[in-house]
PDB file of C-alpha atoms in Angstrom:
ATOM      1  CA  GLU A   1     -70.254 101.276 -77.397  1.00  0.00           C
ATOM      2  CA  THR A   2     -69.257  99.931 -73.996  1.00  0.00           C
ATOM      3  CA  GLY A   3     -71.061 102.487 -71.820  1.00  0.00           C
ATOM      4  CA  VAL A   4     -67.720 103.478 -70.325  1.00  0.00           C
ATOM      5  CA  THR A   5     -65.873 106.219 -72.225  1.00  0.00           C
ATOM      6  CA  GLN A   6     -62.246 107.125 -71.674  1.00  0.00           C
ATOM      7  CA  THR A   7     -60.438 110.151 -73.032  1.00  0.00           C
ATOM      8  CA  PRO A   8     -57.947 110.670 -74.447  1.00  0.00           C
ATOM      9  CA  ARG A   9     -57.302 107.315 -76.158  1.00  0.00           C
ATOM     10  CA  HIS A  10     -53.615 108.097 -76.527  1.00  0.00           C
ATOM     11  CA  LEU A  11     -51.383 110.433 -74.542  1.00  0.00           C
ATOM     12  CA  VAL A  12     -47.699 111.203 -74.877  1.00  0.00           C
ATOM     13  CA  MET A  13     -46.180 113.358 -72.180  1.00  0.00           C
ATOM     14  CA  GLY A  14     -42.853 114.343 -70.738  1.00  0.00           C
ATOM     15  CA  MET A  15     -41.877 113.514 -67.196  1.00  0.00           C
ATOM     16  CA  THR A  16     -42.449 117.083 -66.005  1.00  0.00           C
ATOM     17  CA  ASN A  17     -45.892 117.531 -67.582  1.00  0.00           C
ATOM     18  CA  LYS A  18     -49.217 117.483 -65.778  1.00  0.00           C
ATOM     19  CA  LYS A  19     -52.158 115.810 -67.523  1.00  0.00           C
ATOM     20  CA  SER A  20     -55.451 114.184 -66.601  1.00  0.00           C
ATOM     21  CA  LEU A  21     -57.212 111.073 -67.797  1.00  0.00           C
ATOM     22  CA  LYS A  22     -60.999 111.137 -67.869  1.00  0.00           C
ATOM     23  CA  CYS A  23     -63.536 108.360 -67.521  1.00  0.00           C
ATOM     24  CA  GLU A  24     -67.300 108.633 -67.841  1.00  0.00           C
ATOM     25  CA  GLN A  25     -69.867 105.863 -67.396  1.00  0.00           C
ATOM     26  CA  HIS A  26     -73.438 105.981 -68.675  1.00  0.00           C
ATOM     27  CA  LEU A  27     -74.603 102.798 -66.934  1.00  0.00           C
ATOM     28  CA  GLY A  28     -75.881 104.150 -63.636  1.00  0.00           C
ATOM     29  CA  HIS A  29     -73.201 102.238 -61.730  1.00  0.00           C
ATOM     30  CA  ASN A  30     -72.078 103.146 -58.219  1.00  0.00           C
ATOM     31  CA  ALA A  31     -68.493 101.878 -58.255  1.00  0.00           C
ATOM     32  CA  MET A  32     -65.626 102.973 -60.482  1.00  0.00           C
ATOM     33  CA  TYR A  33     -62.070 101.673 -60.805  1.00  0.00           C
ATOM     34  CA  TRP A  34     -58.685 102.571 -62.275  1.00  0.00           C
ATOM     35  CA  TYR A  35     -56.416  99.757 -63.499  1.00  0.00           C
ATOM     36  CA  LYS A  36     -52.916  99.794 -64.986  1.00  0.00           C
ATOM     37  CA  GLN A  37     -52.077  97.250 -67.706  1.00  0.00           C
ATOM     38  CA  SER A  38     -48.406  96.856 -68.592  1.00  0.00           C
ATOM     39  CA  ALA A  39     -46.917  94.439 -71.075  1.00  0.00           C
ATOM     40  CA  LYS A  40     -46.316  90.957 -69.680  1.00  0.00           C
ATOM     41  CA  LYS A  41     -47.786  91.846 -66.271  1.00  0.00           C
ATOM     42  CA  PRO A  42     -51.172  91.143 -64.768  1.00  0.00           C
ATOM     43  CA  LEU A  43     -53.757  93.889 -64.712  1.00  0.00           C
ATOM     44  CA  GLU A  44     -53.100  95.971 -61.587  1.00  0.00           C
ATOM     45  CA  LEU A  45     -55.901  97.557 -59.586  1.00  0.00           C
ATOM     46  CA  MET A  46     -54.986 101.143 -58.629  1.00  0.00           C
ATOM     47  CA  PHE A  47     -58.024 102.805 -57.086  1.00  0.00           C
ATOM     48  CA  VAL A  48     -61.632 101.976 -56.224  1.00  0.00           C
ATOM     49  CA  TYR A  49     -64.434 104.463 -55.645  1.00  0.00           C
ATOM     50  CA  ASN A  50     -67.821 103.407 -54.297  1.00  0.00           C
ATOM     51  CA  PHE A  51     -70.538 106.062 -54.148  1.00  0.00           C
ATOM     52  CA  LYS A  52     -67.830 108.689 -54.786  1.00  0.00           C
ATOM     53  CA  GLU A  53     -65.791 107.609 -51.750  1.00  0.00           C
ATOM     54  CA  GLN A  54     -62.354 106.120 -52.265  1.00  0.00           C
ATOM     55  CA  THR A  55     -62.374 102.627 -50.777  1.00  0.00           C
ATOM     56  CA  GLU A  56     -59.093 101.305 -52.179  1.00  0.00           C
ATOM     57  CA  ASN A  57     -55.676 102.763 -52.862  1.00  0.00           C
ATOM     58  CA  ASN A  58     -53.463  99.870 -53.874  1.00  0.00           C
ATOM     59  CA  SER A  59     -50.160 101.422 -52.776  1.00  0.00           C
ATOM     60  CA  VAL A  60     -50.132 103.709 -55.778  1.00  0.00           C
ATOM     61  CA  PRO A  61     -47.398 106.407 -55.902  1.00  0.00           C
ATOM     62  CA  SER A  62     -48.597 109.922 -55.115  1.00  0.00           C
ATOM     63  CA  ARG A  63     -47.762 111.082 -58.634  1.00  0.00           C
ATOM     64  CA  PHE A  64     -51.115 109.480 -59.520  1.00  0.00           C
ATOM     65  CA  SER A  65     -54.011 111.398 -57.980  1.00  0.00           C
ATOM     66  CA  PRO A  66     -57.596 110.201 -58.532  1.00  0.00           C
ATOM     67  CA  GLU A  67     -60.703 112.330 -58.343  1.00  0.00           C
ATOM     68  CA  CYS A  68     -64.328 111.218 -58.375  1.00  0.00           C
ATOM     69  CA  PRO A  69     -66.672 114.249 -58.385  1.00  0.00           C
ATOM     70  CA  ASN A  70     -69.775 112.093 -58.874  1.00  0.00           C
ATOM     71  CA  SER A  71     -70.715 108.470 -59.530  1.00  0.00           C
ATOM     72  CA  SER A  72     -70.507 108.979 -63.308  1.00  0.00           C
ATOM     73  CA  HIS A  73     -67.093 110.579 -63.622  1.00  0.00           C
ATOM     74  CA  LEU A  74     -63.619 109.540 -62.617  1.00  0.00           C
ATOM     75  CA  PHE A  75     -60.341 111.314 -63.276  1.00  0.00           C
ATOM     76  CA  LEU A  76     -56.707 110.330 -62.874  1.00  0.00           C
ATOM     77  CA  HIS A  77     -54.421 113.323 -62.504  1.00  0.00           C
ATOM     78  CA  LEU A  78     -50.823 112.698 -63.512  1.00  0.00           C
ATOM     79  CA  HIS A  79     -47.709 114.677 -62.607  1.00  0.00           C
ATOM     80  CA  THR A  80     -43.953 114.057 -62.760  1.00  0.00           C
ATOM     81  CA  LEU A  81     -44.427 110.543 -64.092  1.00  0.00           C
ATOM     82  CA  GLN A  82     -41.604 108.060 -64.729  1.00  0.00           C
ATOM     83  CA  PRO A  83     -40.888 106.047 -67.900  1.00  0.00           C
ATOM     84  CA  GLU A  84     -42.095 102.869 -66.140  1.00  0.00           C
ATOM     85  CA  ASP A  85     -45.535 104.505 -65.852  1.00  0.00           C
ATOM     86  CA  SER A  86     -46.021 104.011 -69.605  1.00  0.00           C
ATOM     87  CA  ALA A  87     -48.956 101.609 -69.880  1.00  0.00           C
ATOM     88  CA  LEU A  88     -52.590 101.216 -70.811  1.00  0.00           C
ATOM     89  CA  TYR A  89     -54.791 102.773 -68.134  1.00  0.00           C
ATOM     90  CA  LEU A  90     -58.235 101.210 -67.934  1.00  0.00           C
ATOM     91  CA  CYS A  91     -61.292 102.535 -66.210  1.00  0.00           C
ATOM     92  CA  ALA A  92     -64.154 100.260 -65.174  1.00  0.00           C
ATOM     93  CA  SER A  93     -67.490 100.534 -63.397  1.00  0.00           C
ATOM     94  CA  SER A  94     -69.830  98.112 -61.693  1.00  0.00           C
ATOM     95  CA  GLN A  95     -73.322  98.080 -60.228  1.00  0.00           C
ATOM     96  CA  GLY A  96     -74.032  97.992 -56.512  1.00  0.00           C
ATOM     97  CA  ASP A  97     -72.004  95.398 -54.647  1.00  0.00           C
ATOM     98  CA  LEU A  98     -68.344  95.272 -55.611  1.00  0.00           C
ATOM     99  CA  GLY A  99     -68.677  91.587 -56.474  1.00  0.00           C
ATOM    100  CA  GLN A 100     -70.562  92.362 -59.673  1.00  0.00           C
ATOM    101  CA  PRO A 101     -69.075  92.147 -63.206  1.00  0.00           C
ATOM    102  CA  GLN A 102     -67.120  95.167 -64.268  1.00  0.00           C
ATOM    103  CA  HIS A 103     -67.622  97.157 -67.460  1.00  0.00           C
ATOM    104  CA  PHE A 104     -64.417  98.511 -68.947  1.00  0.00           C
ATOM    105  CA  GLY A 105     -63.582 101.434 -71.166  1.00  0.00           C
ATOM    106  CA  ASP A 106     -61.107 101.055 -74.019  1.00  0.00           C
ATOM    107  CA  GLY A 107     -58.331 102.689 -72.038  1.00  0.00           C
ATOM    108  CA  THR A 108     -55.810 105.459 -72.450  1.00  0.00           C
ATOM    109  CA  ARG A 109     -52.463 104.396 -73.912  1.00  0.00           C
ATOM    110  CA  LEU A 110     -49.957 106.524 -72.009  1.00  0.00           C
ATOM    111  CA  SER A 111     -46.357 106.994 -73.151  1.00  0.00           C
ATOM    112  CA  ILE A 112     -43.855 108.847 -70.964  1.00  0.00           C
ATOM    113  CA  LEU A 113     -40.898 110.337 -72.794  1.00  0.00           C
TER     114      LEU A 113
ATOM    115  CA  SER B   1     -50.759  86.366 -52.953  1.00  0.00           C
ATOM    116  CA  GLN B   2     -54.227  86.370 -54.465  1.00  0.00           C
ATOM    117  CA  GLN B   3     -53.652  86.197 -58.205  1.00  0.00           C
ATOM    118  CA  GLY B   4     -55.159  84.017 -60.875  1.00  0.00           C
ATOM    119  CA  GLU B   5     -52.825  82.273 -63.281  1.00  0.00           C
ATOM    120  CA  GLU B   6     -54.042  81.383 -66.724  1.00  0.00           C
ATOM    121  CA  ASP B   7     -52.680  78.432 -68.646  1.00  0.00           C
ATOM    122  CA  PRO B   8     -51.537  78.226 -71.368  1.00  0.00           C
ATOM    123  CA  GLN B   9     -50.051  81.674 -71.937  1.00  0.00           C
ATOM    124  CA  ALA B  10     -50.708  81.340 -75.660  1.00  0.00           C
ATOM    125  CA  LEU B  11     -52.904  79.044 -77.728  1.00  0.00           C
ATOM    126  CA  SER B  12     -53.209  78.778 -81.493  1.00  0.00           C
ATOM    127  CA  ILE B  13     -55.971  76.690 -83.076  1.00  0.00           C
ATOM    128  CA  GLN B  14     -57.873  76.323 -86.336  1.00  0.00           C
ATOM    129  CA  GLU B  15     -61.350  77.684 -86.888  1.00  0.00           C
ATOM    130  CA  GLY B  16     -63.969  75.159 -85.806  1.00  0.00           C
ATOM    131  CA  GLU B  17     -61.800  73.602 -83.109  1.00  0.00           C
ATOM    132  CA  ASN B  18     -62.471  73.935 -79.386  1.00  0.00           C
ATOM    133  CA  ALA B  19     -60.262  76.062 -77.159  1.00  0.00           C
ATOM    134  CA  THR B  20     -59.731  75.346 -73.476  1.00  0.00           C
ATOM    135  CA  MET B  21     -58.085  77.771 -71.093  1.00  0.00           C
ATOM    136  CA  ASN B  22     -57.376  77.108 -67.445  1.00  0.00           C
ATOM    137  CA  CYS B  23     -57.116  79.351 -64.424  1.00  0.00           C
ATOM    138  CA  SER B  24     -55.698  78.599 -61.011  1.00  0.00           C
ATOM    139  CA  TYR B  25     -56.135  80.816 -57.991  1.00  0.00           C
ATOM    140  CA  LYS B  26     -54.749  80.863 -54.509  1.00  0.00           C
ATOM    141  CA  THR B  27     -57.392  82.052 -52.024  1.00  0.00           C
ATOM    142  CA  SER B  28     -61.039  81.415 -51.162  1.00  0.00           C
ATOM    143  CA  ILE B  29     -63.298  83.124 -53.673  1.00  0.00           C
ATOM    144  CA  ASN B  30     -66.798  84.573 -53.707  1.00  0.00           C
ATOM    145  CA  ASN B  31     -66.867  84.278 -57.463  1.00  0.00           C
ATOM    146  CA  LEU B  32     -64.595  83.939 -60.465  1.00  0.00           C
ATOM    147  CA  GLN B  33     -65.076  85.998 -63.597  1.00  0.00           C
ATOM    148  CA  TRP B  34     -63.819  85.484 -67.154  1.00  0.00           C
ATOM    149  CA  TYR B  35     -63.124  88.414 -69.463  1.00  0.00           C
ATOM    150  CA  ARG B  36     -62.009  88.829 -73.081  1.00  0.00           C
ATOM    151  CA  GLN B  37     -59.795  91.610 -74.381  1.00  0.00           C
ATOM    152  CA  ASN B  38     -59.380  92.350 -78.053  1.00  0.00           C
ATOM    153  CA  SER B  39     -56.188  94.103 -79.127  1.00  0.00           C
ATOM    154  CA  GLY B  40     -56.254  97.800 -78.200  1.00  0.00           C
ATOM    155  CA  ARG B  41     -59.591  97.538 -76.401  1.00  0.00           C
ATOM    156  CA  GLY B  42     -60.855  97.195 -72.872  1.00  0.00           C
ATOM    157  CA  LEU B  43     -61.916  93.979 -71.146  1.00  0.00           C
ATOM    158  CA  VAL B  44     -65.342  92.566 -71.840  1.00  0.00           C
ATOM    159  CA  HIS B  45     -67.098  90.439 -69.212  1.00  0.00           C
ATOM    160  CA  LEU B  46     -68.000  86.933 -70.389  1.00  0.00           C
ATOM    161  CA  ILE B  47     -69.175  84.809 -67.479  1.00  0.00           C
ATOM    162  CA  LEU B  48     -69.327  85.003 -63.662  1.00  0.00           C
ATOM    163  CA  ILE B  49     -69.381  81.738 -61.752  1.00  0.00           C
ATOM    164  CA  ARG B  50     -70.078  81.733 -58.013  1.00  0.00           C
ATOM    165  CA  SER B  51     -68.178  79.636 -55.518  1.00  0.00           C
ATOM    166  CA  ASN B  52     -71.185  77.337 -54.991  1.00  0.00           C
ATOM    167  CA  GLU B  53     -71.567  76.669 -58.738  1.00  0.00           C
ATOM    168  CA  ARG B  54     -69.698  74.004 -60.666  1.00  0.00           C
ATOM    169  CA  GLU B  55     -70.544  74.776 -64.272  1.00  0.00           C
ATOM    170  CA  LYS B  56     -72.056  77.564 -66.289  1.00  0.00           C
ATOM    171  CA  HIS B  57     -72.878  78.008 -69.963  1.00  0.00           C
ATOM    172  CA  SER B  58     -73.338  81.026 -72.206  1.00  0.00           C
ATOM    173  CA  GLY B  59     -73.726  80.364 -75.906  1.00  0.00           C
ATOM    174  CA  ARG B  60     -70.505  78.684 -77.105  1.00  0.00           C
ATOM    175  CA  LEU B  61     -68.824  79.289 -73.738  1.00  0.00           C
ATOM    176  CA  ARG B  62     -68.656  76.781 -70.918  1.00  0.00           C
ATOM    177  CA  VAL B  63     -66.992  77.554 -67.586  1.00  0.00           C
ATOM    178  CA  THR B  64     -66.274  75.042 -64.855  1.00  0.00           C
ATOM    179  CA  LEU B  65     -65.131  75.663 -61.313  1.00  0.00           C
ATOM    180  CA  ASP B  66     -63.378  73.206 -58.984  1.00  0.00           C
ATOM    181  CA  THR B  67     -62.967  74.879 -55.599  1.00  0.00           C
ATOM    182  CA  SER B  68     -61.164  71.850 -54.140  1.00  0.00           C
ATOM    183  CA  LYS B  69     -58.401  72.362 -56.719  1.00  0.00           C
ATOM    184  CA  LYS B  70     -58.797  76.150 -56.812  1.00  0.00           C
ATOM    185  CA  SER B  71     -59.126  76.027 -60.586  1.00  0.00           C
ATOM    186  CA  SER B  72     -61.473  77.017 -63.359  1.00  0.00           C
ATOM    187  CA  SER B  73     -61.601  76.365 -67.058  1.00  0.00           C
ATOM    188  CA  LEU B  74     -63.095  78.240 -69.994  1.00  0.00           C
ATOM    189  CA  LEU B  75     -64.101  76.212 -73.048  1.00  0.00           C
ATOM    190  CA  ILE B  76     -64.947  77.913 -76.317  1.00  0.00           C
ATOM    191  CA  THR B  77     -66.606  75.489 -78.719  1.00  0.00           C
ATOM    192  CA  ALA B  78     -66.565  75.721 -82.524  1.00  0.00           C
ATOM    193  CA  SER B  79     -64.146  78.626 -82.433  1.00  0.00           C
ATOM    194  CA  ARG B  80     -64.214  81.452 -84.955  1.00  0.00           C
ATOM    195  CA  ALA B  81     -61.563  83.889 -86.145  1.00  0.00           C
ATOM    196  CA  ALA B  82     -63.463  86.588 -84.228  1.00  0.00           C
ATOM    197  CA  ASP B  83     -62.665  84.735 -80.971  1.00  0.00           C
ATOM    198  CA  THR B  84     -59.036  85.775 -81.376  1.00  0.00           C
ATOM    199  CA  ALA B  85     -58.284  87.767 -78.214  1.00  0.00           C
ATOM    200  CA  SER B  86     -56.701  87.541 -74.786  1.00  0.00           C
ATOM    201  CA  TYR B  87     -58.757  85.855 -72.084  1.00  0.00           C
ATOM    202  CA  PHE B  88     -58.422  86.650 -68.377  1.00  0.00           C
ATOM    203  CA  CYS B  89     -59.803  85.154 -65.240  1.00  0.00           C
ATOM    204  CA  GLY B  90     -60.420  87.408 -62.286  1.00  0.00           C
ATOM    205  CA  GLU B  91     -60.855  86.089 -58.767  1.00  0.00           C
ATOM    206  CA  MET B  92     -63.166  87.911 -56.391  1.00  0.00           C
ATOM    207  CA  GLY B  93     -62.367  87.044 -52.792  1.00  0.00           C
ATOM    208  CA  GLY B  94     -63.332  88.393 -49.409  1.00  0.00           C
ATOM    209  CA  SER B  95     -61.600  91.698 -50.089  1.00  0.00           C
ATOM    210  CA  GLU B  96     -64.052  92.286 -52.949  1.00  0.00           C
ATOM    211  CA  LYS B  97     -61.157  93.235 -55.211  1.00  0.00           C
ATOM    212  CA  LEU B  98     -61.068  91.595 -58.626  1.00  0.00           C
ATOM    213  CA  VAL B  99     -57.567  90.208 -59.112  1.00  0.00           C
ATOM    214  CA  PHE B 100     -56.537  89.167 -62.615  1.00  0.00           C
ATOM    215  CA  GLY B 101     -53.899  86.832 -64.014  1.00  0.00           C
ATOM    216  CA  LYS B 102     -51.672  87.503 -67.003  1.00  0.00           C
ATOM    217  CA  GLY B 103     -54.162  86.002 -69.456  1.00  0.00           C
ATOM    218  CA  THR B 104     -54.159  83.511 -72.289  1.00  0.00           C
ATOM    219  CA  LYS B 105     -53.631  84.844 -75.802  1.00  0.00           C
ATOM    220  CA  LEU B 106     -55.859  82.865 -78.163  1.00  0.00           C
ATOM    221  CA  THR B 107     -55.335  82.913 -81.920  1.00  0.00           C
ATOM    222  CA  VAL B 108     -57.950  81.270 -84.125  1.00  0.00           C
ATOM    223  CA  ASN B 109     -56.655  80.745 -87.646  1.00  0.00           C
ATOM    224  CA  PRO B 110     -59.156  80.880 -90.532  1.00  0.00           C
TER     225      PRO B 110
END
C-alpha cells in the first residue's frame, strides 16, 4: 500500500478513443504530479499541481488534459493519442514544499493501438 | 539541460556483495533524491541528501554527495535478492522540479 492509488492499472485504447486516468492520494499531501515513463528514456515530468493549481506544464501536447478537482484527486484525460504515447503513466504526491520526497502510485500501463 | 545520469546502466552482482551506483548532474541543486523501482511498480523514495550534506545513511544504504564534482553515489551493502530493481537519482534544483536520469538496473543473484 503506497498511499497513492492509480486506476486503471492497464489500459488499451485506439487512437480515436477518449479515456481518463485517475489518481488518488490518502497522504494529506498538497502537491500532485503526472510523469510519463517510456522504455529507455528518463522519467518525464508532465504536470504539477500545488494546492489544486497547475504550476507546471512541461510542454505536453494538448491531447493530454489534466484535472485536479481537489488536493486528493488528479485525473489525466486522454483523447486522440498517438502510438508514441504508449508508456507507463505515474502519479506522485508530496507534502508542502515541492522539494520534499515524492510518493508514487504503481502507474497505468497505457497501450495505444 | 538539468538531468541526472546514472552509471552504470546495468549492474549484476552476487548476494552478499556491495553495489555502488553513481549519479552525475549538471546544475546547482537544493537536494538530490534516490528512488528504487521494482518491475511493474512505482518509484519508492530511499534517501534525500541536501546540498550542504556530504553523506547520509539509512540501514544498508549509504549516499554520498560531492557538489564540486556534481556527483552522488548510492552504496547498498550486503545486497539481497530483494534489492533487485532499478535505481534512479532525481535532482531538485531551483526550479523545484525533480529531474530523473535513466536509472541503473541492479540484479542481485541468489
